[in-house]
């Protein structure tokens, strides 16, 4: 047999303990791995649920806002419902007969108005008490500006809108207007309560300083 390693039983016992320890560590790592994978699945499911809930609510707002100014039906759709986090958005507009989509046939002003509706719809998910816009009607003609004005009237029931505009179609529908003049080369703000004037009241007439 040759030389006999008398420490073989001791070495074997050490190696056996190392193998058992490695097995326990492997079980622990496997358990931790499963816990991490389950946590990722929960997060992904929560992301999916929150995204779809938000998407459906924004879509409902968009459909409602669209109905304020257009007779057709509109909604937003995901370009890839199976991969929502990498999906784009489509705007589907169906005519009154329930057939076809005419978004591509719309004018630039109408498309701009629809984009504003989409922005409003997103903000309506968590509305703010105050919005400030600078010439959002710049790309709109008189007809579409009147539609925008009607839309803002509806939204202003729950929020306040401050809008910078040179368009009389939008200004005339405001509750109050603030104009800036430069008498003697000094800027001066003049407030006008348009609603009072249209109702025949003298309150807030130009130069009175009221209604600012």
XYZ file of C-alpha atoms in Angstrom:
212
model
C 0.000 0.000 0.000
C 2.951 2.316 0.393
C 2.877 5.236 2.798
C -0.439 5.682 4.632
C -1.770 9.211 5.259
C -2.839 9.018 8.857
C -4.432 12.487 8.601
C -6.789 11.368 5.811
C -9.816 10.996 8.142
C -9.176 14.476 9.558
C -8.768 15.991 6.087
C -11.893 14.176 4.926
C -13.885 15.579 7.830
C -12.690 19.130 7.031
C -13.618 18.744 3.365
C -16.994 17.264 4.302
C -17.767 20.297 6.471
C -16.689 22.631 3.663
C -19.007 20.825 1.242
C -21.887 21.021 3.743
C -21.218 24.732 4.336
C -21.082 25.342 0.588
C -24.392 23.488 0.218
C -25.994 25.645 2.904
C -24.662 28.812 1.271
C -26.027 27.592 -2.062
C -29.464 27.051 -0.523
C -29.323 30.518 1.057
C -28.298 32.129 -2.227
C -31.054 30.249 -4.038
C -33.613 31.481 -1.514
C -32.320 35.056 -1.804
C -32.348 34.802 -5.602
C -35.987 33.680 -5.562
C -36.862 36.517 -3.169
C -35.223 39.058 -5.498
C -37.001 37.614 -8.555
C -40.341 37.680 -6.725
C -39.710 41.296 -5.692
C -38.900 42.221 -9.310
C -42.109 40.524 -10.457
C -44.107 42.471 -7.863
C -42.504 45.753 -8.934
C -43.143 45.014 -12.618
C -46.751 44.113 -11.894
C -47.214 47.291 -9.865
C -45.610 49.337 -12.657
C -47.934 47.719 -15.167
C -51.040 48.287 -13.028
C -50.162 51.936 -12.327
C -49.300 52.604 -15.962
C -52.497 51.066 -17.314
C -54.634 52.769 -14.675
C -53.054 56.126 -15.545
C -53.323 55.468 -19.271
C -57.031 54.608 -19.038
C -57.785 57.720 -16.975
C -55.815 60.007 -19.303
C -57.576 58.399 -22.271
C -60.962 59.037 -20.656
C -60.047 62.707 -20.116
C -58.837 62.996 -23.713
C -62.035 61.489 -25.117
C -64.110 63.842 -22.981
C -62.150 66.971 -23.931
C -62.292 66.056 -27.601
C -66.079 65.771 -27.418
C -66.277 69.381 -26.206
C -65.103 70.789 -29.547
C -65.456 68.053 -32.172
C -68.425 65.850 -33.125
C -66.305 62.742 -33.725
C -64.896 60.283 -31.194
C -61.203 60.229 -30.279
C -59.027 58.070 -28.084
C -55.361 57.295 -27.552
C -53.973 53.824 -28.180
C -50.680 52.047 -27.498
C -48.706 51.107 -30.593
C -47.536 47.900 -28.887
C -49.884 46.751 -26.084
C -47.642 43.736 -25.420
C -44.658 45.969 -24.554
C -46.259 49.004 -22.951
C -43.062 50.501 -21.507
C -41.463 50.724 -24.968
C -44.680 51.504 -26.799
C -45.589 54.694 -28.614
C -48.976 56.417 -28.695
C -51.507 56.674 -31.483
C -54.422 59.088 -31.646
C -57.422 57.369 -33.172
C -60.243 59.559 -34.444
C -63.385 57.851 -35.657
C -66.101 59.667 -37.598
C -69.722 59.788 -36.528
C -70.506 56.677 -38.555
C -67.971 54.713 -36.544
C -65.677 54.055 -39.482
C -62.242 55.240 -40.493
C -59.714 57.544 -38.939
C -59.285 61.075 -40.220
C -56.421 62.434 -38.101
C -54.172 62.557 -41.168
C -56.777 64.653 -42.985
C -56.892 67.351 -40.332
C -55.320 70.781 -40.647
C -52.227 71.870 -38.760
C -54.367 74.012 -36.464
C -56.672 71.125 -35.630
C -53.705 68.865 -34.889
C -52.200 71.545 -32.633
C -55.499 71.787 -30.773
C -55.593 68.012 -30.354
C -52.043 68.032 -28.954
C -53.137 70.653 -26.430
C -56.012 68.370 -25.465
C -53.541 65.556 -24.875
C -51.422 67.812 -22.654
C -54.520 68.910 -20.729
C -55.591 65.271 -20.367
C -52.261 64.319 -18.812
C -52.411 67.246 -16.381
C -55.988 66.374 -15.431
C -54.712 63.110 -13.939
C -53.200 65.203 -11.137
C -54.637 68.674 -11.756
C -52.985 71.868 -10.613
C -55.004 74.795 -9.222
C -53.193 77.219 -11.554
C -51.892 77.017 -15.126
C -49.889 79.636 -17.013
C -49.632 79.489 -20.813
C -47.754 81.755 -23.183
C -49.435 82.147 -26.585
C -50.650 78.558 -26.872
C -53.025 79.785 -29.598
C -50.160 80.991 -31.784
C -50.650 78.245 -34.411
C -54.452 78.380 -34.389
C -56.840 80.205 -36.681
C -59.988 81.965 -35.462
C -62.159 78.868 -35.631
C -59.767 76.644 -33.687
C -58.990 79.447 -31.235
C -62.720 79.657 -30.470
C -62.696 75.891 -29.828
C -59.673 76.270 -27.554
C -61.439 79.063 -25.702
C -64.466 76.832 -25.143
C -62.187 74.045 -23.938
C -60.436 76.307 -21.423
C -63.823 77.535 -20.206
C -64.717 73.967 -19.307
C -61.363 73.326 -17.609
C -61.460 76.610 -15.683
C -64.374 75.302 -13.623
C -61.787 73.489 -11.482
C -58.544 75.389 -12.169
C -57.462 78.939 -12.888
C -55.830 79.770 -16.212
C -53.524 82.706 -16.912
C -52.895 83.009 -20.647
C -50.699 85.431 -22.572
C -52.364 86.053 -25.920
C -52.785 88.619 -28.701
C -55.849 86.852 -30.088
C -59.065 88.766 -29.497
C -61.094 85.571 -29.962
C -59.442 84.104 -26.880
C -59.319 87.345 -24.895
C -63.008 88.168 -25.298
C -63.987 84.897 -23.619
C -61.790 85.525 -20.571
C -63.325 86.439 -17.221
C -60.731 89.164 -16.766
C -58.090 90.691 -19.004
C -54.904 92.477 -18.007
C -53.422 94.807 -20.570
C -50.056 96.563 -20.417
C -49.719 100.114 -21.697
C -46.726 102.485 -21.752
C -47.873 106.015 -20.977
C -44.869 108.329 -20.634
C -42.604 105.375 -21.462
C -43.579 103.584 -18.251
C -45.327 100.197 -18.245
C -48.730 100.211 -16.588
C -51.084 97.271 -16.069
C -54.788 97.847 -16.662
C -57.319 95.251 -15.540
C -60.696 94.701 -17.207
C -63.441 92.448 -15.917
C -64.819 91.357 -19.267
C -67.624 89.309 -17.729
C -68.928 92.413 -15.948
C -68.764 94.509 -19.114
C -70.562 91.864 -21.160
C -73.263 91.746 -18.478
C -73.746 95.512 -18.732
C -71.906 96.421 -15.517
C -69.526 99.386 -15.309
C -67.325 97.681 -12.716
C -63.848 96.965 -13.944
C -64.005 99.349 -16.901
C -60.706 100.188 -18.626
C -58.616 102.461 -16.473
C -60.555 101.724 -13.310
C -57.838 99.446 -11.957
C -60.443 96.868 -10.855
C -60.516 93.227 -11.836
C -56.733 92.761 -11.848
